């Protein structure tokens, strides 16, 4: 891939990272409960996909209106990987450096949400108690769990990226 395409994808990754970092900071400042909001998650997903598409379209424009599947996916992946990395670092810093007490509150809210979900699905109390015990032993804000979350989310977004790249690719009819 040409250097300019990688540079463009990196730039869009930085923009995405700044956008997601801003969402994290705003959610932290306005109301910590926003981190558990489905609407914030949907907004984040839409932002990630939108920046990925914009990155692909920018790369396609640089290539004269044509882009291979590989170049489209690479452009998307670089943008999303960098953006999510920046967001993960900011999230980690908020809850492990700036305000560890909020991390405890958010962890308790996540446990409550898990219990409600399990109760709604009719899980037996023994299973709920076991799940709560495991969640209480686990620090969701540790560097290991943050890296795991990053890897899982990047994998999911990459699968979406494969679809986006397949839809947005446009082969040059002059190339053999």
mmCIF file of C-alpha atoms in Angstrom:
data_model
loop_
_atom_site.group_PDB
_atom_site.id
_atom_site.type_symbol
_atom_site.label_atom_id
_atom_site.label_comp_id
_atom_site.label_asym_id
_atom_site.label_seq_id
_atom_site.Cartn_x
_atom_site.Cartn_y
_atom_site.Cartn_z
ATOM 1 C CA UNK A 1 0.000 0.000 0.000
ATOM 2 C CA UNK A 2 1.315 3.404 -0.871
ATOM 3 C CA UNK A 3 2.673 5.465 1.984
ATOM 4 C CA UNK A 4 0.038 8.156 1.461
ATOM 5 C CA UNK A 5 -2.746 5.603 1.959
ATOM 6 C CA UNK A 6 -1.242 4.459 5.234
ATOM 7 C CA UNK A 7 -0.736 8.067 6.303
ATOM 8 C CA UNK A 8 -4.361 8.835 5.491
ATOM 9 C CA UNK A 9 -5.563 5.804 7.461
ATOM 10 C CA UNK A 10 -3.358 6.807 10.403
ATOM 11 C CA UNK A 11 -4.780 10.335 10.304
ATOM 12 C CA UNK A 12 -8.343 9.013 10.346
ATOM 13 C CA UNK A 13 -7.334 6.666 13.162
ATOM 14 C CA UNK A 14 -6.112 9.653 15.158
ATOM 15 C CA UNK A 15 -9.385 11.487 14.474
ATOM 16 C CA UNK A 16 -11.346 8.415 15.539
ATOM 17 C CA UNK A 17 -9.206 8.040 18.652
ATOM 18 C CA UNK A 18 -9.780 11.673 19.590
ATOM 19 C CA UNK A 19 -13.521 11.291 18.994
ATOM 20 C CA UNK A 20 -13.746 8.145 21.137
ATOM 21 C CA UNK A 21 -11.517 9.689 23.821
ATOM 22 C CA UNK A 22 -13.823 12.712 23.880
ATOM 23 C CA UNK A 23 -16.832 10.399 24.311
ATOM 24 C CA UNK A 24 -15.062 8.682 27.224
ATOM 25 C CA UNK A 25 -14.177 11.979 28.869
ATOM 26 C CA UNK A 26 -17.637 13.480 28.349
ATOM 27 C CA UNK A 27 -19.311 10.351 29.726
ATOM 28 C CA UNK A 28 -17.002 10.468 32.735
ATOM 29 C CA UNK A 29 -17.638 14.167 33.396
ATOM 30 C CA UNK A 30 -21.398 14.202 32.733
ATOM 31 C CA UNK A 31 -22.520 10.930 34.358
ATOM 32 C CA UNK A 32 -20.596 7.725 34.948
ATOM 33 C CA UNK A 33 -23.786 5.763 34.194
ATOM 34 C CA UNK A 34 -23.326 6.687 30.521
ATOM 35 C CA UNK A 35 -20.596 4.028 30.306
ATOM 36 C CA UNK A 36 -23.351 1.430 30.714
ATOM 37 C CA UNK A 37 -25.717 3.108 28.246
ATOM 38 C CA UNK A 38 -26.716 1.167 25.161
ATOM 39 C CA UNK A 39 -27.093 4.468 23.286
ATOM 40 C CA UNK A 40 -23.496 5.449 23.959
ATOM 41 C CA UNK A 41 -22.382 2.019 22.733
ATOM 42 C CA UNK A 42 -24.445 2.419 19.563
ATOM 43 C CA UNK A 43 -22.974 5.897 18.987
ATOM 44 C CA UNK A 44 -19.467 4.482 19.427
ATOM 45 C CA UNK A 45 -20.123 1.623 16.992
ATOM 46 C CA UNK A 46 -21.575 3.987 14.396
ATOM 47 C CA UNK A 47 -18.597 6.352 14.814
ATOM 48 C CA UNK A 48 -16.095 3.549 14.353
ATOM 49 C CA UNK A 49 -17.770 2.204 11.229
ATOM 50 C CA UNK A 50 -18.241 5.719 9.819
ATOM 51 C CA UNK A 51 -14.561 6.617 10.278
ATOM 52 C CA UNK A 52 -13.595 3.287 8.683
ATOM 53 C CA UNK A 53 -15.793 4.006 5.664
ATOM 54 C CA UNK A 54 -14.475 7.551 5.384
ATOM 55 C CA UNK A 55 -10.925 6.204 5.486
ATOM 56 C CA UNK A 56 -11.668 3.713 2.716
ATOM 57 C CA UNK A 57 -13.344 6.374 0.583
ATOM 58 C CA UNK A 58 -10.379 8.692 1.070
ATOM 59 C CA UNK A 59 -8.016 5.914 -0.005
ATOM 60 C CA UNK A 60 -10.220 5.124 -2.987
ATOM 61 C CA UNK A 61 -10.127 8.769 -4.039
ATOM 62 C CA UNK A 62 -6.305 8.770 -3.789
ATOM 63 C CA UNK A 63 -6.223 5.737 -6.066
ATOM 64 C CA UNK A 64 -8.327 7.376 -8.759
ATOM 65 C CA UNK A 65 -11.680 5.914 -7.720
ATOM 66 C CA UNK A 66 -10.587 2.280 -7.552
ATOM 67 C CA UNK A 67 -9.510 0.222 -4.535
ATOM 68 C CA UNK A 68 -8.847 -3.465 -4.036
ATOM 69 C CA UNK A 69 -10.418 -5.428 -1.221
ATOM 70 C CA UNK A 70 -7.024 -5.737 0.495
ATOM 71 C CA UNK A 71 -6.291 -2.012 0.377
ATOM 72 C CA UNK A 72 -9.832 -1.161 1.482
ATOM 73 C CA UNK A 73 -9.630 -3.503 4.459
ATOM 74 C CA UNK A 74 -6.118 -2.330 5.356
ATOM 75 C CA UNK A 75 -7.258 1.291 5.342
ATOM 76 C CA UNK A 76 -10.251 0.411 7.533
ATOM 77 C CA UNK A 77 -8.207 -1.755 9.902
ATOM 78 C CA UNK A 78 -5.440 0.812 10.493
ATOM 79 C CA UNK A 79 -8.030 3.498 11.230
ATOM 80 C CA UNK A 80 -10.047 1.348 13.622
ATOM 81 C CA UNK A 81 -7.063 -0.273 15.374
ATOM 82 C CA UNK A 82 -5.438 3.086 16.104
ATOM 83 C CA UNK A 83 -8.695 4.753 17.141
ATOM 84 C CA UNK A 84 -9.634 1.938 19.510
ATOM 85 C CA UNK A 85 -6.122 1.871 20.953
ATOM 86 C CA UNK A 86 -6.246 5.575 21.810
ATOM 87 C CA UNK A 87 -9.703 5.167 23.315
ATOM 88 C CA UNK A 88 -8.577 2.180 25.391
ATOM 89 C CA UNK A 89 -5.582 4.093 26.756
ATOM 90 C CA UNK A 90 -7.788 7.043 27.749
ATOM 91 C CA UNK A 91 -10.340 4.698 29.366
ATOM 92 C CA UNK A 92 -7.549 2.935 31.263
ATOM 93 C CA UNK A 93 -6.106 6.249 32.467
ATOM 94 C CA UNK A 94 -9.494 7.558 33.622
ATOM 95 C CA UNK A 95 -10.240 4.525 35.775
ATOM 96 C CA UNK A 96 -6.754 3.521 36.927
ATOM 97 C CA UNK A 97 -4.999 6.856 37.374
ATOM 98 C CA UNK A 98 -7.471 9.735 37.532
ATOM 99 C CA UNK A 99 -10.376 8.261 39.519
ATOM 100 C CA UNK A 100 -10.132 4.725 40.857
ATOM 101 C CA UNK A 101 -13.234 5.229 43.022
ATOM 102 C CA UNK A 102 -15.361 5.697 39.909
ATOM 103 C CA UNK A 103 -13.961 2.432 38.605
ATOM 104 C CA UNK A 104 -15.370 0.673 41.670
ATOM 105 C CA UNK A 105 -18.764 2.329 41.196
ATOM 106 C CA UNK A 106 -18.837 1.379 37.513
ATOM 107 C CA UNK A 107 -17.810 -2.206 38.315
ATOM 108 C CA UNK A 108 -20.679 -2.454 40.819
ATOM 109 C CA UNK A 109 -23.105 -1.106 38.213
ATOM 110 C CA UNK A 110 -21.879 -3.700 35.721
ATOM 111 C CA UNK A 111 -22.471 -6.463 38.282
ATOM 112 C CA UNK A 112 -25.999 -5.146 38.953
ATOM 113 C CA UNK A 113 -26.715 -5.113 35.214
ATOM 114 C CA UNK A 114 -25.437 -8.679 34.880
ATOM 115 C CA UNK A 115 -27.649 -9.836 37.755
ATOM 116 C CA UNK A 116 -30.725 -8.143 36.236
ATOM 117 C CA UNK A 117 -30.023 -9.725 32.865
ATOM 118 C CA UNK A 118 -29.583 -13.181 34.384
ATOM 119 C CA UNK A 119 -32.790 -12.777 36.425
ATOM 120 C CA UNK A 120 -34.678 -11.711 33.285
ATOM 121 C CA UNK A 121 -33.512 -14.902 31.568
ATOM 122 C CA UNK A 122 -34.662 -16.957 34.561
ATOM 123 C CA UNK A 123 -31.223 -18.112 35.681
ATOM 124 C CA UNK A 124 -31.184 -20.037 38.958
ATOM 125 C CA UNK A 125 -29.982 -18.118 42.026
ATOM 126 C CA UNK A 126 -26.955 -20.414 42.378
ATOM 127 C CA UNK A 127 -25.780 -19.454 38.880
ATOM 128 C CA UNK A 128 -26.321 -15.776 39.618
ATOM 129 C CA UNK A 129 -24.363 -16.021 42.871
ATOM 130 C CA UNK A 130 -21.519 -17.827 41.092
ATOM 131 C CA UNK A 131 -21.390 -15.196 38.346
ATOM 132 C CA UNK A 132 -21.381 -12.365 40.898
ATOM 133 C CA UNK A 133 -18.525 -14.015 42.809
ATOM 134 C CA UNK A 134 -16.469 -14.292 39.626
ATOM 135 C CA UNK A 135 -17.211 -10.688 38.641
ATOM 136 C CA UNK A 136 -16.259 -9.413 42.104
ATOM 137 C CA UNK A 137 -12.882 -11.202 41.898
ATOM 138 C CA UNK A 138 -12.151 -9.772 38.456
ATOM 139 C CA UNK A 139 -10.931 -6.191 37.953
ATOM 140 C CA UNK A 140 -12.470 -5.080 34.648
ATOM 141 C CA UNK A 141 -10.106 -2.095 34.564
ATOM 142 C CA UNK A 142 -6.829 -3.994 34.844
ATOM 143 C CA UNK A 143 -4.379 -3.632 31.984
ATOM 144 C CA UNK A 144 -4.880 -7.288 31.056
ATOM 145 C CA UNK A 145 -8.653 -6.959 30.852
ATOM 146 C CA UNK A 146 -8.350 -3.699 28.953
ATOM 147 C CA UNK A 147 -6.035 -5.360 26.416
ATOM 148 C CA UNK A 148 -8.416 -8.323 26.155
ATOM 149 C CA UNK A 149 -11.364 -5.992 25.625
ATOM 150 C CA UNK A 150 -9.400 -4.109 22.970
ATOM 151 C CA UNK A 151 -8.536 -7.360 21.165
ATOM 152 C CA UNK A 152 -12.112 -8.644 21.264
ATOM 153 C CA UNK A 153 -13.625 -5.352 20.131
ATOM 154 C CA UNK A 154 -11.020 -4.988 17.379
ATOM 155 C CA UNK A 155 -11.841 -8.501 16.175
ATOM 156 C CA UNK A 156 -15.554 -7.714 16.036
ATOM 157 C CA UNK A 157 -14.939 -4.434 14.252
ATOM 158 C CA UNK A 158 -12.572 -6.200 11.833
ATOM 159 C CA UNK A 159 -15.304 -8.644 10.880
ATOM 160 C CA UNK A 160 -17.526 -5.673 10.135
ATOM 161 C CA UNK A 161 -14.571 -4.166 8.247
ATOM 162 C CA UNK A 162 -14.373 -7.228 6.006
ATOM 163 C CA UNK A 163 -17.970 -6.644 4.989
ATOM 164 C CA UNK A 164 -17.414 -2.909 4.509
ATOM 165 C CA UNK A 165 -14.289 -3.559 2.410
ATOM 166 C CA UNK A 166 -16.154 -6.066 0.247
ATOM 167 C CA UNK A 167 -18.959 -3.593 -0.343
ATOM 168 C CA UNK A 168 -16.732 -0.563 -1.007
ATOM 169 C CA UNK A 169 -14.044 -2.189 -3.143
ATOM 170 C CA UNK A 170 -13.967 -1.237 -6.781
ATOM 171 C CA UNK A 171 -11.520 -2.994 -9.040
ATOM 172 C CA UNK A 172 -9.850 -1.098 -11.868
ATOM 173 C CA UNK A 173 -11.035 -2.674 -15.137
ATOM 174 C CA UNK A 174 -7.717 -1.669 -16.774
ATOM 175 C CA UNK A 175 -5.677 -3.846 -14.397
ATOM 176 C CA UNK A 176 -5.207 -7.442 -15.423
#
